């Protein structure tokens, strides 16, 4: 891979974010463990190297170190936080432990513009710091480039060696000119172009998967969601019909989804899909279950049983494909820099690989959600799948408060379809992040025609959010709300009242459960 940048990961929280930012600058980037040797690296012809931050201090004994040959290689290097201190130690600079660590926002003052690192960065700007040690004296050939209130040398560099260090974190959005600093390093210092695209990631990932799976077979559980769809399509591109996708229809998906997923995979992507109609089985197990946590457990358990039974029918399977994303990796606190990939425990098929003796293939584990959507587009997945809203694994079972029955599923499905159709068709700014209908356990009196009705209350939820962690209720136009409510009571049998949820998260959650 020409023009690849490698991030040496010293255990930072932000290593993936660095890689992502580099990719956003149009440069291909990969993460490698901090102790990768120069002979291993040089075989991959790195165009530049970035040393990540890390939780340790370079001043402690046995602090993670790098191969000294890397610094002598002549490849442009940028050290970030711990990475800068490590460089400083290697070049013989003086480091001290600060009396008070510096965490959070700080004001960066650029003091030297002889190098291009701070081109386009204002004299004074906001940066994000997180360090306990500081560089205080530099050897000949290196100059201090910027400072903060607490840190006299917050950036350093040697134009001749093309080795630079920044004490702050340019990869986080809180660093005002972080992106500019990274661009300067990549384009102006390392001389890299900006023409890398998701297509190149795809080519490499397909090659990797092909090499790992060899002539064996793989299976993948499709959920209808974007992650498993993209992972399956990518693996399908690598091994063709030696991949079998298993789609368990638990009867808890939204209107049209089952048909949409199966058609997309069979007709557009030409993948091998086994669709299992398990609707009756799931409904039976969910009968009279009201507690949402029990619903989740039952659905997870049934899913594994059905999946395992179907998988056992396919011969020669050695691999299980999963659409694990980088945020899942962070959540399960798996160190990416060292092997031992743990699987997120709440994943539906989490316990399966070991139980079934399968090896895991996770082609998306370096990517963030929006990068996965982009990859899905490159792979030619239909928009309906690529832009699908987040949807709970247990599906509509958690959007029916109380007992899950076929009748109640029909109500929530029909109401939800109206909510989606109306909001999808409206031009809203910002467009809500997620929107759906909830069937409450409340019945109330109404008048319909000339008669009295006693029917269900449907709640409509529409939120704005970046990531689902916090959310605000969407200020939908009254005319739109009116149309949604009117259509639901007129078109969905068994509903005579509609309420709109105007709570934020926190204190409420997005789902009602
Ligand atoms: P809550 O309700 O916890 O939801 O505020 C936050 C976001 O997560 C989605 N969600 C799930 N996604 N499996 C998923 O993949 C699940 O079991 C699940 N439960 C909630 C929810 O829709 C919202 O976007």
XYZ file of C-alpha atoms in Angstrom, residues 49 51 66 70-80 83-84 86-91 115 117 138 141-145 155-166 185 189-190:
45
model
C 4.614 7.577 11.145
C 3.350 7.957 17.574
C 9.830 1.900 20.308
C 12.598 3.972 13.486
C 13.898 7.397 14.396
C 16.960 6.921 12.181
C 14.902 5.754 9.199
C 14.384 9.198 7.709
C 10.604 8.683 7.534
C 8.688 11.794 8.725
C 7.427 11.302 12.271
C 4.831 13.100 14.360
C 4.695 12.262 18.070
C 1.489 13.105 19.911
C 4.631 10.056 21.456
C 6.245 13.489 21.669
C 9.182 9.448 23.695
C 10.724 11.277 20.752
C 12.110 13.846 23.178
C 13.709 11.115 25.254
C 15.169 9.456 22.141
C 16.735 12.672 20.836
C 8.360 25.100 9.861
C 3.470 22.622 11.111
C 15.715 20.521 23.451
C 18.715 20.801 15.638
C 15.314 20.899 17.360
C 13.297 24.009 18.117
C 10.320 24.781 20.287
C 7.341 25.719 18.132
C 5.324 21.530 20.220
C 8.790 20.840 18.862
C 10.342 19.921 15.577
C 13.345 19.458 13.384
C 12.701 20.473 9.779
C 15.894 18.732 8.695
C 14.974 15.387 10.273
C 11.236 15.890 9.561
C 10.551 14.809 13.134
C 7.861 16.713 15.058
C 6.068 16.430 18.354
C 2.941 18.030 19.789
C 2.181 17.276 8.798
C 5.918 17.936 5.804
C 5.528 14.339 4.621
